[in-house]
Short mmCIF file of C-alpha atoms in Angstrom, two decimals:
data_model
loop_
_atom_site.label_atom_id
_atom_site.label_comp_id
_atom_site.label_asym_id
_atom_site.label_seq_id
_atom_site.Cartn_x
_atom_site.Cartn_y
_atom_site.Cartn_z
CA MET A 156 228.62 -54.58 221.20
CA ASP A 157 231.12 -54.62 218.36
CA LYS A 158 231.49 -57.80 216.51
CA PRO A 159 234.21 -59.94 218.07
CA MET A 160 237.68 -59.27 216.78
CA LYS A 161 239.68 -61.87 214.95
CA THR A 162 242.22 -63.24 217.39
CA ILE A 163 245.67 -64.30 216.36
CA SER A 164 246.24 -67.99 216.33
CA PRO A 165 248.54 -68.97 219.22
CA ARG A 166 250.39 -71.21 216.79
CA TRP A 167 252.14 -68.14 215.39
CA SER A 168 253.27 -67.14 218.85
CA TYR A 169 254.67 -70.58 219.54
CA PHE A 170 256.46 -70.58 216.23
CA LEU A 171 257.97 -67.14 216.89
CA LEU A 172 258.86 -68.05 220.46
CA GLY A 173 260.76 -71.09 219.17
CA LEU A 174 262.44 -69.13 216.41
CA SER A 175 263.42 -66.33 218.81
CA ALA A 176 264.82 -68.71 221.40
CA VAL A 177 266.91 -70.67 218.90
CA SER A 178 268.14 -67.66 216.93
CA ILE A 179 269.06 -65.71 220.09
CA ILE A 180 271.11 -68.60 221.41
CA VAL A 181 272.83 -69.04 218.05
CA SER A 182 273.47 -65.30 217.73
CA LEU A 183 274.90 -65.07 221.27
CA PHE A 184 277.18 -67.96 220.42
CA MET A 185 278.28 -66.26 217.22
CA VAL A 186 278.79 -62.86 218.79
CA PHE A 187 280.78 -64.08 221.77
CA VAL A 188 282.54 -67.18 220.44
CA VAL A 189 282.67 -67.38 216.66
CA VAL A 190 283.29 -63.88 215.41
CA PRO A 191 286.84 -62.53 215.81
CA THR A 192 287.47 -59.42 217.86
CA GLU A 193 287.63 -56.38 215.62
CA ALA A 194 291.17 -55.07 215.24
CA THR A 195 290.88 -51.35 215.97
CA MET A 196 287.96 -51.08 218.37
CA GLY A 197 288.44 -54.28 220.33
CA ILE A 198 285.83 -56.03 222.37
CA ILE A 199 283.35 -53.15 222.44
CA GLN A 200 282.75 -53.55 218.71
CA ARG A 201 280.67 -56.66 219.47
CA ILE A 202 277.84 -54.40 220.60
CA PHE A 203 277.43 -53.58 216.92
CA TYR A 204 275.82 -57.00 216.29
CA TYR A 205 272.88 -55.98 218.44
CA HIS A 206 272.94 -52.21 218.00
CA VAL A 207 272.37 -52.39 214.25
CA PRO A 208 269.54 -55.01 214.28
CA VAL A 209 267.79 -53.15 217.10
CA ALA A 210 267.98 -49.93 215.08
CA TRP A 211 266.57 -51.68 212.00
CA VAL A 212 263.75 -53.15 214.01
CA ALA A 213 262.92 -49.81 215.65
CA PHE A 214 262.56 -48.37 212.20
CA LEU A 215 260.49 -51.35 211.08
CA ALA A 216 258.21 -50.81 214.09
CA PHE A 217 257.60 -47.19 213.15
CA PHE A 218 256.94 -48.24 209.58
CA VAL A 219 254.30 -50.61 210.93
CA VAL A 220 252.82 -47.70 212.91
CA PHE A 221 252.71 -45.63 209.74
CA VAL A 222 251.03 -48.27 207.61
CA ALA A 223 248.60 -49.29 210.35
CA SER A 224 247.71 -45.62 210.95
CA ILE A 225 246.82 -45.10 207.31
CA MET A 226 244.83 -48.33 207.31
CA TYR A 227 243.00 -47.27 210.46
CA LEU A 228 241.92 -43.92 209.02
CA TRP A 229 240.84 -45.67 205.87
CA LYS A 230 239.10 -48.78 207.23
CA ARG A 231 238.28 -47.63 210.76
CA SER A 232 238.82 -51.13 212.02
CA ARG A 233 239.98 -51.24 215.61
CA MET A 234 242.45 -53.98 214.79
CA TRP A 235 244.63 -51.53 212.83
CA ASP A 236 244.70 -49.17 215.77
CA ILE A 237 245.72 -51.97 218.10
CA ILE A 238 248.53 -52.91 215.73
CA ALA A 239 249.72 -49.29 215.46
CA HIS A 240 249.66 -48.78 219.21
CA ALA A 241 251.53 -52.02 219.91
CA ALA A 242 254.16 -51.28 217.27
CA ALA A 243 254.66 -47.75 218.63
CA GLU A 244 255.27 -49.04 222.14
CA ILE A 245 257.76 -51.62 220.94
CA GLY A 246 259.38 -49.07 218.63
CA VAL A 247 259.95 -46.70 221.54
CA ILE A 248 261.53 -49.49 223.60
CA PHE A 249 263.80 -50.49 220.72
CA THR A 250 264.79 -46.88 220.02
CA THR A 251 265.65 -46.54 223.70
CA LEU A 252 267.86 -49.62 223.34
CA VAL A 253 269.51 -48.14 220.23
CA LEU A 254 270.31 -44.95 222.12
CA ILE A 255 271.65 -46.87 225.13
CA THR A 256 273.75 -49.38 223.19
CA GLY A 257 275.05 -46.56 220.99
CA SER A 258 276.12 -44.56 224.03
CA ILE A 259 277.86 -47.55 225.58
CA TRP A 260 279.80 -47.97 222.33
CA ALA A 261 280.49 -44.24 221.96
CA LYS A 262 282.02 -43.76 225.41
CA PRO A 263 285.22 -45.80 224.77
CA ILE A 264 285.40 -45.09 221.02
CA TRP A 265 284.54 -41.40 220.80
CA GLY A 266 285.31 -40.62 224.44
CA VAL A 267 281.84 -39.25 225.13
CA TRP A 268 278.46 -40.81 225.82
CA TRP A 269 276.69 -38.54 223.42
CA THR A 270 277.59 -36.25 220.54
CA TRP A 271 275.06 -34.17 218.63
CA ASP A 272 275.93 -36.14 215.58
CA ALA A 273 273.48 -36.47 212.70
CA ARG A 274 272.23 -39.97 213.22
CA LEU A 275 272.20 -39.69 216.99
CA THR A 276 270.14 -36.55 216.86
CA ALA A 277 267.80 -38.06 214.27
CA SER A 278 267.25 -41.12 216.47
CA LEU A 279 266.58 -38.92 219.47
CA VAL A 280 264.03 -36.88 217.54
CA LEU A 281 262.42 -40.10 216.31
CA TRP A 282 262.21 -41.28 219.90
CA LEU A 283 260.60 -37.99 221.00
CA ILE A 284 258.04 -38.12 218.20
CA TYR A 285 256.82 -41.56 219.22
CA ILE A 286 256.92 -40.73 222.92
CA SER A 287 254.57 -37.87 222.06
CA TYR A 288 252.47 -40.36 220.09
CA LEU A 289 252.02 -42.39 223.27
CA ILE A 290 251.41 -39.27 225.38
CA VAL A 291 248.66 -38.08 223.05
CA ARG A 292 246.90 -41.39 223.40
CA SER A 293 247.02 -41.19 227.18
CA PHE A 294 245.55 -37.68 227.15
CA ILE A 295 242.35 -38.67 225.38
CA ALA A 296 239.64 -40.54 227.21
CA GLU A 297 237.46 -41.77 224.35
CA GLU A 298 239.01 -44.72 222.59
CA GLU A 299 237.82 -43.85 219.11
CA ARG A 300 239.17 -40.31 219.24
CA ALA A 301 242.46 -41.45 220.76
CA ALA A 302 242.84 -43.91 217.90
CA ARG A 303 242.04 -41.29 215.28
CA PHE A 304 244.42 -38.67 216.70
CA ALA A 305 247.15 -41.22 217.24
CA ALA A 306 246.83 -42.28 213.61
CA VAL A 307 247.32 -38.67 212.50
CA VAL A 308 250.42 -38.34 214.69
CA GLY A 309 251.68 -41.71 213.45
CA ILE A 310 251.47 -40.53 209.84
CA ILE A 311 252.94 -37.06 210.42
CA GLY A 312 255.73 -38.46 212.57
CA PHE A 313 256.84 -40.96 209.99
CA VAL A 314 256.69 -38.45 207.15
CA ASP A 315 258.88 -36.15 209.22
CA VAL A 316 261.63 -38.71 209.75
CA PRO A 317 263.31 -38.49 206.32
CA ILE A 318 263.28 -34.69 206.53
CA VAL A 319 264.86 -34.81 209.98
CA ALA A 320 267.48 -37.17 208.62
CA LEU A 321 268.13 -34.95 205.61
CA ALA A 322 268.41 -31.80 207.71
CA ILE A 323 270.72 -33.33 210.23
CA VAL A 324 272.95 -35.11 207.71
CA LEU A 325 273.79 -31.70 206.26
CA TRP A 326 275.37 -30.96 209.60
CA GLY A 327 278.01 -33.58 208.86
CA THR A 328 278.16 -36.92 210.56
CA GLN A 329 280.53 -38.77 212.81
CA HIS A 330 278.59 -42.01 212.90
CA PRO A 331 280.35 -44.90 211.10
CA ASN A 332 279.25 -45.20 207.50
CA PRO A 333 277.04 -48.09 206.54
CA VAL A 334 279.69 -50.66 205.61
CA ILE A 335 277.25 -53.54 205.47
CA PHE A 336 276.20 -53.26 201.85
CA GLU A 337 279.54 -52.09 200.58
CA GLY A 338 281.16 -55.43 201.22
CA GLY A 339 283.37 -53.91 203.91
CA LEU A 340 282.36 -56.54 206.43
CA ALA A 341 284.25 -59.83 206.87
CA PRO A 342 282.11 -62.90 206.02
CA THR A 343 281.88 -64.18 209.62
CA MET A 344 280.95 -60.69 210.80
CA LEU A 345 278.23 -60.47 208.19
CA ALA A 346 276.91 -63.92 209.11
CA THR A 347 276.83 -62.91 212.78
CA LEU A 348 275.04 -59.68 211.99
CA LEU A 349 272.44 -61.48 209.90
CA THR A 350 271.84 -64.03 212.65
CA SER A 351 271.31 -61.25 215.18
CA LEU A 352 269.06 -59.49 212.73
CA LEU A 353 266.92 -62.60 212.42
CA ALA A 354 266.86 -63.02 216.21
CA ILE A 355 265.86 -59.42 216.97
CA THR A 356 263.29 -59.27 214.16
CA SER A 357 261.72 -62.47 215.40
CA VAL A 358 261.60 -61.04 218.95
CA PHE A 359 259.91 -57.96 217.54
CA PHE A 360 257.15 -59.94 215.86
CA LEU A 361 256.74 -62.09 218.96
CA LEU A 362 256.33 -59.00 221.14
CA LEU A 363 253.98 -57.46 218.60
CA LEU A 364 251.70 -60.49 218.58
CA GLN A 365 251.74 -60.73 222.36
CA ARG A 366 250.95 -57.04 222.78
CA ILE A 367 248.14 -57.24 220.25
CA SER A 368 246.49 -60.20 221.92
CA LEU A 369 246.96 -58.57 225.34
CA ARG A 370 245.26 -55.43 224.09
CA GLN A 371 242.44 -57.50 222.62
CA ASP A 372 241.92 -59.19 225.97
CA GLU A 373 241.90 -55.79 227.68
CA LEU A 374 239.24 -54.52 225.31
CA ARG A 375 237.16 -57.65 225.75
CA ILE A 376 237.30 -57.32 229.54
CA ASN A 377 236.29 -53.67 229.33
CA GLU A 378 233.41 -54.62 227.11
CA LEU A 379 232.26 -57.31 229.51
CA LYS A 380 232.54 -54.85 232.39
CA ARG A 381 230.35 -52.38 230.54
CA TYR A 382 227.92 -55.20 229.84
CA LEU A 383 227.73 -56.12 233.51
CA ASP A 384 227.23 -52.56 234.74
CA MET B 760 238.04 -23.15 193.39
CA SER B 761 237.07 -19.50 193.58
CA SER B 762 234.30 -20.22 196.09
CA SER B 763 236.78 -22.21 198.12
CA PHE B 764 239.11 -19.24 197.98
CA LYS B 765 236.31 -16.97 199.22
CA LYS B 766 235.63 -19.24 202.16
CA ILE B 767 239.28 -19.36 203.12
CA LYS B 768 239.34 -15.58 202.92
CA ALA B 769 236.23 -15.37 205.09
CA ILE B 770 237.86 -17.47 207.83
CA LEU B 771 241.02 -15.41 207.63
CA TYR B 772 238.97 -12.19 207.78
CA LYS B 773 236.98 -13.43 210.78
CA ASP B 774 240.18 -14.24 212.68
CA MET B 775 241.71 -10.88 211.78
CA ILE B 776 238.66 -8.99 213.02
CA SER B 777 238.47 -10.85 216.30
CA GLU B 778 242.19 -10.39 216.81
CA LEU B 779 242.06 -6.68 215.99
CA ARG B 780 239.31 -6.21 218.57
CA THR B 781 241.19 -7.88 221.41
CA ARG B 782 244.81 -7.85 220.23
CA GLU B 783 245.17 -10.69 222.69
CA VAL B 784 247.37 -13.03 220.68
CA THR B 785 249.66 -10.56 218.95
CA PHE B 786 250.48 -8.63 222.10
CA SER B 787 251.08 -11.57 224.40
CA VAL B 788 253.11 -13.41 221.80
CA LEU B 789 255.15 -10.34 220.99
CA VAL B 790 255.91 -9.63 224.65
CA PHE B 791 256.79 -13.27 225.11
CA SER B 792 259.23 -13.38 222.21
CA LEU B 793 260.91 -10.19 223.42
CA LEU B 794 261.21 -11.67 226.91
CA VAL B 795 262.90 -14.74 225.48
CA ILE B 796 265.44 -12.52 223.77
CA VAL B 797 266.10 -10.56 226.95
CA ILE B 798 266.55 -13.72 229.01
CA PHE B 799 268.98 -15.16 226.49
CA ASN B 800 270.86 -11.91 226.58
CA PHE B 801 271.38 -12.41 230.33
CA ALA B 802 272.21 -16.06 229.86
CA PHE B 803 274.90 -15.59 227.21
CA GLY B 804 276.33 -12.14 227.92
CA VAL B 805 276.68 -9.45 225.33
CA ASP B 806 280.14 -9.68 223.84
CA ARG B 807 279.95 -9.59 220.10
CA PRO B 808 281.48 -12.96 219.10
CA THR B 809 279.16 -14.82 221.48
CA MET B 810 276.19 -12.86 220.26
CA GLU B 811 277.01 -13.58 216.64
CA ALA B 812 277.32 -17.27 217.41
CA VAL B 813 274.08 -17.64 219.34
CA ALA B 814 271.88 -15.00 217.68
CA PRO B 815 270.17 -17.23 215.07
CA GLY B 816 269.49 -19.85 217.73
CA VAL B 817 268.07 -17.28 220.13
CA LEU B 818 265.90 -15.85 217.40
CA TRP B 819 264.47 -19.25 216.52
CA VAL B 820 263.96 -20.30 220.11
CA ALA B 821 261.96 -17.11 220.52
CA PHE B 822 259.93 -17.77 217.36
CA ALA B 823 259.36 -21.43 218.21
CA PHE B 824 258.09 -20.77 221.73
CA ALA B 825 256.10 -17.74 220.65
CA GLY B 826 254.68 -19.88 217.87
CA VAL B 827 253.50 -22.49 220.36
CA LEU B 828 251.80 -19.75 222.33
CA ALA B 829 250.13 -18.28 219.25
CA LEU B 830 249.14 -21.64 217.79
CA ASN B 831 247.50 -22.68 221.04
CA ARG B 832 245.27 -19.66 220.62
CA THR B 833 244.11 -20.62 217.12
CA PHE B 834 241.64 -23.23 218.34
CA ILE B 835 241.24 -22.79 222.11
CA PRO B 836 239.01 -19.66 221.93
CA GLU B 837 236.95 -21.32 219.21
CA LYS B 838 236.44 -24.32 221.43
CA GLU B 839 235.73 -22.29 224.57
CA ASN B 840 233.11 -20.16 222.89
CA GLY B 841 231.56 -23.14 221.16
CA CYS B 842 232.48 -21.64 217.78
CA LEU B 843 234.30 -24.70 216.52
CA ASP B 844 231.03 -26.58 216.10
CA GLY B 845 229.69 -23.50 214.35
CA ILE B 846 232.53 -23.41 211.85
CA LEU B 847 232.33 -27.14 211.30
CA SER B 848 228.61 -27.01 210.57
CA CYS B 849 229.09 -24.25 208.00
CA PRO B 850 229.05 -25.40 204.38
CA VAL B 851 232.82 -25.11 204.22
CA SER B 852 235.06 -28.07 203.51
CA ARG B 853 237.43 -29.14 206.26
CA GLU B 854 240.35 -28.51 203.93
CA ASP B 855 239.29 -24.89 203.53
CA ILE B 856 238.95 -24.51 207.29
CA PHE B 857 242.49 -25.81 207.64
CA LEU B 858 243.85 -23.40 205.04
CA GLY B 859 241.95 -20.45 206.51
CA LYS B 860 243.16 -21.18 210.01
CA MET B 861 246.68 -21.79 208.77
CA LEU B 862 246.73 -18.47 206.94
CA SER B 863 245.50 -16.55 209.97
CA SER B 864 248.18 -18.14 212.16
CA LEU B 865 250.71 -17.36 209.46
CA VAL B 866 249.70 -13.69 209.43
CA PHE B 867 249.95 -13.45 213.25
CA MET B 868 253.35 -15.08 213.25
CA LEU B 869 254.63 -12.88 210.44
CA VAL B 870 253.45 -9.76 212.27
CA VAL B 871 255.22 -10.88 215.42
CA GLU B 872 258.36 -11.68 213.45
CA ALA B 873 258.20 -8.40 211.57
CA ILE B 874 258.32 -6.58 214.91
CA THR B 875 260.79 -8.90 216.64
CA LEU B 876 263.42 -8.87 213.88
CA PRO B 877 264.04 -5.08 213.85
CA VAL B 878 264.05 -5.00 217.66
CA PHE B 879 266.56 -7.81 217.59
CA ALA B 880 268.66 -5.94 215.04
CA VAL B 881 268.69 -2.82 217.20
CA LEU B 882 269.27 -4.51 220.58
CA PHE B 883 272.08 -6.74 219.40
CA ASN B 884 273.44 -4.55 216.64
CA LEU B 885 273.34 -7.43 214.17
CA PRO B 886 272.40 -7.23 210.47
CA VAL B 887 269.45 -9.61 210.76
CA LEU B 888 267.36 -7.53 208.39
CA SER B 889 269.02 -8.96 205.29
CA LEU B 890 266.89 -10.28 202.46
CA GLN B 891 268.19 -13.81 203.02
CA ILE B 892 267.19 -13.92 206.66
CA ILE B 893 263.76 -12.48 205.87
CA VAL B 894 263.13 -15.04 203.12
CA VAL B 895 264.32 -17.89 205.35
CA THR B 896 262.12 -16.67 208.18
CA VAL B 897 259.01 -16.39 206.02
CA LEU B 898 259.56 -19.78 204.35
CA SER B 899 260.21 -21.51 207.67
CA THR B 900 257.16 -19.94 209.24
CA ILE B 901 254.91 -21.41 206.54
CA GLY B 902 255.86 -25.02 207.32
CA PHE B 903 255.99 -24.31 211.01
CA VAL B 904 252.47 -22.88 211.05
CA ALA B 905 251.07 -25.68 208.86
CA VAL B 906 252.14 -28.41 211.29
CA GLY B 907 251.19 -26.22 214.23
CA THR B 908 247.66 -25.58 212.97
CA LEU B 909 246.99 -29.29 212.59
CA PHE B 910 248.37 -30.13 216.01
CA SER B 911 246.58 -27.18 217.56
CA ALA B 912 243.25 -28.56 216.33
CA LEU B 913 244.27 -31.93 217.71
CA ALA B 914 245.48 -30.60 221.07
CA VAL B 915 242.30 -28.65 221.72
CA ASN B 916 240.36 -31.90 221.88
CA THR B 917 242.58 -33.49 224.51
CA ARG B 918 242.96 -33.11 228.24
CA ALA B 919 245.81 -30.75 229.19
CA ARG B 920 245.47 -29.06 225.81
CA GLU B 921 248.13 -26.37 226.31
CA MET B 922 250.65 -29.06 227.15
CA VAL B 923 249.92 -31.37 224.25
CA LEU B 924 250.76 -28.89 221.50
CA PRO B 925 254.44 -28.27 222.34
CA ILE B 926 255.05 -31.96 223.06
CA LEU B 927 253.71 -32.93 219.65
CA PHE B 928 254.77 -29.97 217.66
CA LEU B 929 258.38 -29.29 218.62
CA PRO B 930 259.83 -32.72 217.67
CA VAL B 931 258.11 -32.59 214.29
CA ALA B 932 259.26 -29.02 213.72
CA VAL B 933 262.90 -29.93 214.39
CA PRO B 934 263.99 -30.02 210.72
CA VAL B 935 262.59 -26.61 209.95
CA ILE B 936 264.07 -25.09 213.11
CA ILE B 937 267.50 -26.60 212.40
CA SER B 938 267.43 -25.40 208.80
CA ALA B 939 266.24 -21.93 209.72
CA VAL B 940 268.94 -21.56 212.37
CA LYS B 941 271.68 -22.85 210.08
CA ALA B 942 270.60 -20.75 207.12
CA SER B 943 270.34 -17.61 209.27
CA GLU B 944 273.73 -18.34 210.78
CA ILE B 945 275.34 -18.58 207.34
CA ALA B 946 273.50 -15.49 206.12
CA LEU B 947 274.56 -13.56 209.21
CA ALA B 948 278.17 -14.52 208.56
CA GLY B 949 277.85 -12.96 205.12
CA GLY B 950 277.06 -16.05 203.06
CA GLY B 951 275.22 -15.68 199.76
CA TRP B 952 272.20 -17.49 198.33
CA GLY B 953 274.38 -20.33 197.08
CA ASP B 954 275.69 -21.00 200.59
CA ILE B 955 272.26 -21.33 202.13
CA SER B 956 270.56 -23.02 199.18
CA SER B 957 270.70 -26.56 200.59
CA TRP B 958 269.08 -25.38 203.82
CA VAL B 959 266.45 -23.39 201.97
CA LEU B 960 265.72 -26.51 199.92
CA ILE B 961 265.01 -28.49 203.08
CA ILE B 962 262.72 -25.73 204.34
CA VAL B 963 260.85 -25.72 201.02
CA ALA B 964 260.55 -29.52 201.10
CA PHE B 965 259.26 -29.34 204.67
CA ASP B 966 256.73 -26.68 203.64
CA ALA B 967 255.52 -28.74 200.70
CA VAL B 968 255.12 -31.90 202.78
CA PHE B 969 253.60 -30.23 205.80
CA VAL B 970 251.09 -28.14 203.96
CA THR B 971 249.96 -31.19 201.96
CA VAL B 972 249.80 -33.89 204.65
CA PRO B 973 247.88 -31.84 207.27
CA TYR B 974 245.58 -30.67 204.47
CA LEU B 975 244.80 -34.32 203.78
CA VAL B 976 244.39 -35.48 207.38
CA PHE B 977 242.81 -32.39 208.98
CA ASN B 978 239.40 -33.90 208.34
CA TYR B 979 240.20 -36.75 210.75
CA VAL B 980 241.21 -34.35 213.50
CA VAL B 981 238.05 -32.26 213.58
CA GLU B 982 235.44 -34.88 212.80
CA GLU B 983 233.07 -35.52 215.69
#
């Protein structure tokens, strides 16, 4: 039997649960009450305060997959694989949310649910890469090999992303430019965005910890089962 | 370095010989890529403006799907005949095995492309045999085959192996396919080297990254 894995202290989960709950309530309040309605786009623009943080977090999740994959191949510790797997699952969910919230915004503003615009296409490709990451795992029975192959896909996939972005940007883009760092955002809008960003990021880490400890429990049960057989 | 080169050559030579004896891969892949072209011809009609607009896309769809077919065959026969263990137990580094296998896939793909392109030129009466399109095709195929060889070695060790390769490979190959299509489109419309340079640059970057990274991680895919 492997030596028992280090479990995550539940204190972190409680802390993140509290932080998520408070920041989500504050961000909902800011998005729907405090921040003024944007002049040209109207009410639909409010989706931006969740669309952007969700996109950031999706990217963060895939970065975690990338780092954890490298660490797994290097250290061969199962913990890194568990982290990578959990982050990939959450990343796929968040990318799905980015695509959905983006489409909801695009329909009234651009008149279509989907255009083959640069950033849309790049996000879709990103989504496909990590879906295939999860598929590969499910197609391999032995845990060690699944972890190893997944790590390879996790690295290749992440390395591919900037090239996808580069290739597709050359096509010309319709997506709004990043106004956030250019000071083009009104102060209340920026404050709202940052609050949402905190809320969504905290939800991400909460989910990550929960998924990791769930996976650890799964592995422990499997081990006990094997022991009993 | 020279002994490493010899080993890579030996793997390439072995694959060439076994392919020349059966001609299994080249023929099936070639027929397949021609069939793709014929089907697209039915799907889009044959009037010249349409053909000019869709030709580069059709060409690259044909190469991409034919590539999946060919790349599946780089490791499946090895696995079926128990040769993979043989190669792995030879005193050859995993990196050299990767390069050898990549080169043999590259040669197969280039042969298929070298036959498909003139056929395409004749059937659709398009000047696809320009130097630009040939250079773009060769450069794109290098990156394409590098990723494909790695994923082929990975797919062969999974259940549903023939299915895993396209699922993994096509999303990662998106940048090279986009760039190849765009560059060919511009070249077909009479653009010069300057017009396609940014696309060629992306293809070269893709090649550099995806020959290096699989070279580094191939070891983890074939280790038992």
